[in-house]
Amino acid sequence: SKHLFNPLHPVRSKWGGLCSILLVFTVLMLPLTLGFSDVLPDELDTIGLVIDFFFMADVLISCNTGYEDTDGVVVMDRKRAFNAYLQGWLIIDTLTAIPFDKAMQLFMGGGSDPSASVGYQETDLSGTRIGKAGKAMKTFKLIRLTRLAKILRIARLARLVAPYVKQFFGDSSQYETLIKLLSPIITVMFLSHYISGITFMLADLESFPDESWMVQLDLVG
């Protein structure tokens, strides 16, 4: 078919490599953006949005890319290629590419400032607007949970990195041995990283109760 990308073309491979780098950055930074977004620089939030646009572009590119069948033959038929992508990764790739948290913030009218959605003013002493601003802040923190959908990008990362790893090691037995050795270590590090970020975010939603480990370790004021 015309205007269909060859999956084995060098440019397509370089694009896949770029996506892999962005995926590694996203996977590492996601727990930090969940638990510590209030203290992270605004530039990091902008970078995350730019990365989301990269992945949305990748979905469009993948919809117009051929694929290799089980026999290693490159299929360049648009309908068959799209159906293969639809039955495989299209839904997951789309869900992880859309910045749902940003969309919900814009829909609520607050942008990046939660208090803006309720017209918060520091000079208002009645407590009404202050109370509404507090609720809005908590709502916006809950919206962060939509970012957890990006965890699915880990599966996408494994899919993109696997061919490079196999090409580097060549022998499939070496590749399988490496995976068996590293999988437990990576799993423990990954779970520790994510559990820390998520539990910090949940404690933040409750204004850090005295029994939380953050307060017990004197990590918050």
XYZ file of C-alpha atoms in Angstrom:
221
model
C 0.000 0.000 0.000
C 1.069 3.576 -0.641
C 2.203 5.832 2.184
C 2.783 2.923 4.563
C 5.956 2.819 6.679
C 8.195 -0.227 6.451
C 8.790 -1.538 10.002
C 12.362 -2.519 9.046
C 13.323 0.871 7.604
C 16.255 2.514 9.475
C 14.252 5.694 10.127
C 11.451 3.665 11.673
C 13.996 1.863 13.852
C 15.469 5.185 15.011
C 11.984 6.423 15.867
C 11.462 3.278 17.934
C 14.744 3.951 19.714
C 13.648 7.510 20.531
C 10.341 6.210 21.898
C 12.260 3.715 24.056
C 14.325 6.527 25.612
C 11.183 8.559 26.297
C 9.518 5.486 27.806
C 12.435 4.928 30.196
C 12.214 8.572 31.283
C 8.442 8.292 31.790
C 8.649 5.056 33.782
C 11.309 6.501 36.094
C 9.619 9.870 36.597
C 6.000 8.706 36.991
C 6.198 7.934 40.753
C 7.813 11.330 41.336
C 5.078 13.169 39.454
C 2.467 11.232 41.412
C 3.796 11.977 44.865
C 5.875 15.119 44.555
C 4.371 17.173 41.728
C 3.843 20.132 44.095
C 7.588 20.591 44.546
C 8.799 19.556 41.095
C 9.699 22.328 38.616
C 6.964 23.335 36.155
C 9.356 22.612 33.295
C 9.154 18.904 34.118
C 5.386 19.012 33.699
C 5.843 20.666 30.306
C 8.349 17.991 29.281
C 5.835 15.321 30.253
C 3.182 16.925 28.063
C 5.582 17.094 25.108
C 6.365 13.391 25.592
C 2.633 12.629 25.558
C 2.374 14.355 22.171
C 5.292 12.233 20.940
C 3.418 9.087 21.922
C 0.208 10.311 20.309
C 2.206 10.846 17.117
C 3.649 7.346 17.521
C 0.128 5.887 17.624
C -0.648 7.567 14.297
C 2.641 6.343 12.833
C 2.023 2.798 14.090
C -1.430 2.850 12.453
C 0.366 3.474 9.164
C 3.193 0.973 9.550
C 3.432 -2.536 8.156
C 4.297 -5.497 10.354
C 6.182 -8.770 10.364
C 4.040 -11.904 10.466
C 4.931 -15.094 12.341
C 7.047 -16.243 9.383
C 9.127 -13.050 9.416
C 7.504 -11.742 6.225
C 6.852 -7.992 6.146
C 3.166 -7.310 5.424
C 2.585 -3.951 3.724
C -1.173 -4.151 3.310
C -2.817 -1.215 5.125
C -5.985 -3.014 6.191
C -4.146 -6.087 7.491
C -1.527 -3.943 9.222
C -4.155 -1.828 10.983
C -6.161 -4.892 12.037
C -2.998 -6.464 13.465
C -2.253 -3.286 15.446
C -5.886 -3.033 16.579
C -5.846 -6.607 17.887
C -2.509 -6.010 19.566
C -1.396 -2.713 21.105
C -3.597 0.054 19.681
C -5.912 0.378 22.698
C -3.091 0.266 25.267
C -0.901 2.668 23.272
C -3.802 5.117 22.912
C -4.759 4.990 26.606
C -1.174 5.612 27.704
C -0.632 8.439 25.196
C -3.590 10.634 26.164
C -2.823 13.030 29.079
C -6.102 12.450 30.916
C -5.006 14.502 33.939
C -4.329 17.586 31.814
C -7.597 17.155 29.928
C -9.576 16.898 33.164
C -7.855 19.968 34.605
C -8.738 21.992 31.520
C -12.299 20.673 31.604
C -12.650 21.791 35.222
C -11.364 25.221 34.258
C -8.438 25.328 36.650
C -5.537 24.798 34.283
C -2.446 24.147 36.372
C -3.782 26.167 39.315
C -6.443 24.295 41.316
C -7.552 27.371 43.199
C -8.311 29.182 39.956
C -11.304 26.924 39.296
C -13.080 28.294 42.352
C -11.866 31.881 42.125
C -9.765 31.647 45.255
C -8.672 34.923 46.888
C -6.345 35.208 49.859
C -8.176 38.295 51.140
C -11.468 36.395 51.505
C -11.853 35.783 55.249
C -15.289 34.154 55.148
C -13.764 30.709 54.763
C -16.157 29.745 51.974
C -13.790 30.283 49.101
C -10.887 28.927 51.115
C -12.858 25.757 51.788
C -13.752 25.416 48.126
C -10.126 25.950 47.154
C -9.097 23.186 49.549
C -11.606 20.791 48.012
C -10.455 21.764 44.533
C -6.848 21.105 45.532
C -7.764 17.640 46.795
C -9.716 16.931 43.608
C -6.753 17.911 41.477
C -4.507 15.646 43.515
C -6.940 12.784 42.926
C -6.744 13.524 39.209
C -3.087 12.519 39.424
C -4.289 8.935 39.790
C -5.201 8.969 36.096
C -1.455 9.079 35.452
C -1.251 5.507 36.706
C -2.510 4.449 33.289
C 0.955 5.316 32.039
C 2.279 2.293 33.951
C 1.060 0.312 30.954
C 3.900 1.947 29.038
C 6.199 -0.545 30.739
C 4.768 -3.295 28.539
C 5.356 -1.046 25.564
C 8.943 -0.444 26.667
C 9.601 -4.185 26.892
C 8.146 -4.599 23.415
C 10.399 -1.920 21.924
C 13.599 -2.845 23.771
C 13.404 -6.620 23.276
C 14.577 -6.598 19.612
C 17.633 -4.460 20.489
C 18.556 -6.734 23.401
C 18.175 -9.850 21.282
C 20.251 -8.274 18.515
C 22.986 -7.380 21.003
C 23.215 -10.844 22.558
C 22.434 -12.835 19.443
C 22.154 -16.208 21.196
C 18.612 -16.555 22.548
C 19.848 -18.692 25.461
C 22.035 -15.813 26.694
C 19.085 -13.462 26.378
C 16.819 -15.764 28.385
C 19.487 -16.226 31.074
C 19.912 -12.453 31.403
C 16.155 -11.950 31.762
C 15.931 -14.621 34.468
C 18.765 -12.999 36.417
C 17.621 -9.399 36.139
C 13.843 -9.810 36.381
C 13.671 -10.259 40.213
C 16.045 -7.336 40.818
C 14.222 -5.004 38.423
C 10.837 -6.059 39.825
C 11.849 -5.242 43.427
C 13.344 -1.886 42.416
C 10.304 -1.057 40.321
C 7.793 -1.918 43.065
C 9.762 0.013 45.702
C 9.946 3.062 43.451
C 6.229 3.060 42.648
C 4.944 2.122 46.101
C 6.913 4.998 47.629
C 5.476 7.531 45.192
C 1.898 6.265 45.486
C 1.888 6.024 49.296
C 3.352 9.532 49.559
C 0.567 10.828 47.299
C -2.137 9.068 49.345
C -0.713 10.501 52.579
C -0.637 13.935 50.958
C -4.349 13.609 50.153
C -5.006 13.103 53.885
C -2.719 16.022 54.848
C -0.086 13.638 56.217
C -1.685 12.059 59.305
C 0.551 11.628 62.369
C 0.681 7.843 61.956
C 1.997 8.022 58.379
C 5.584 6.895 57.818
C 6.434 10.313 56.319
C 5.644 12.013 59.612
C 7.203 9.245 61.685
C 10.473 9.657 59.782
C 10.191 13.444 59.973
C 10.173 13.777 56.170
C 7.446 16.422 56.165
C 6.880 19.447 58.314
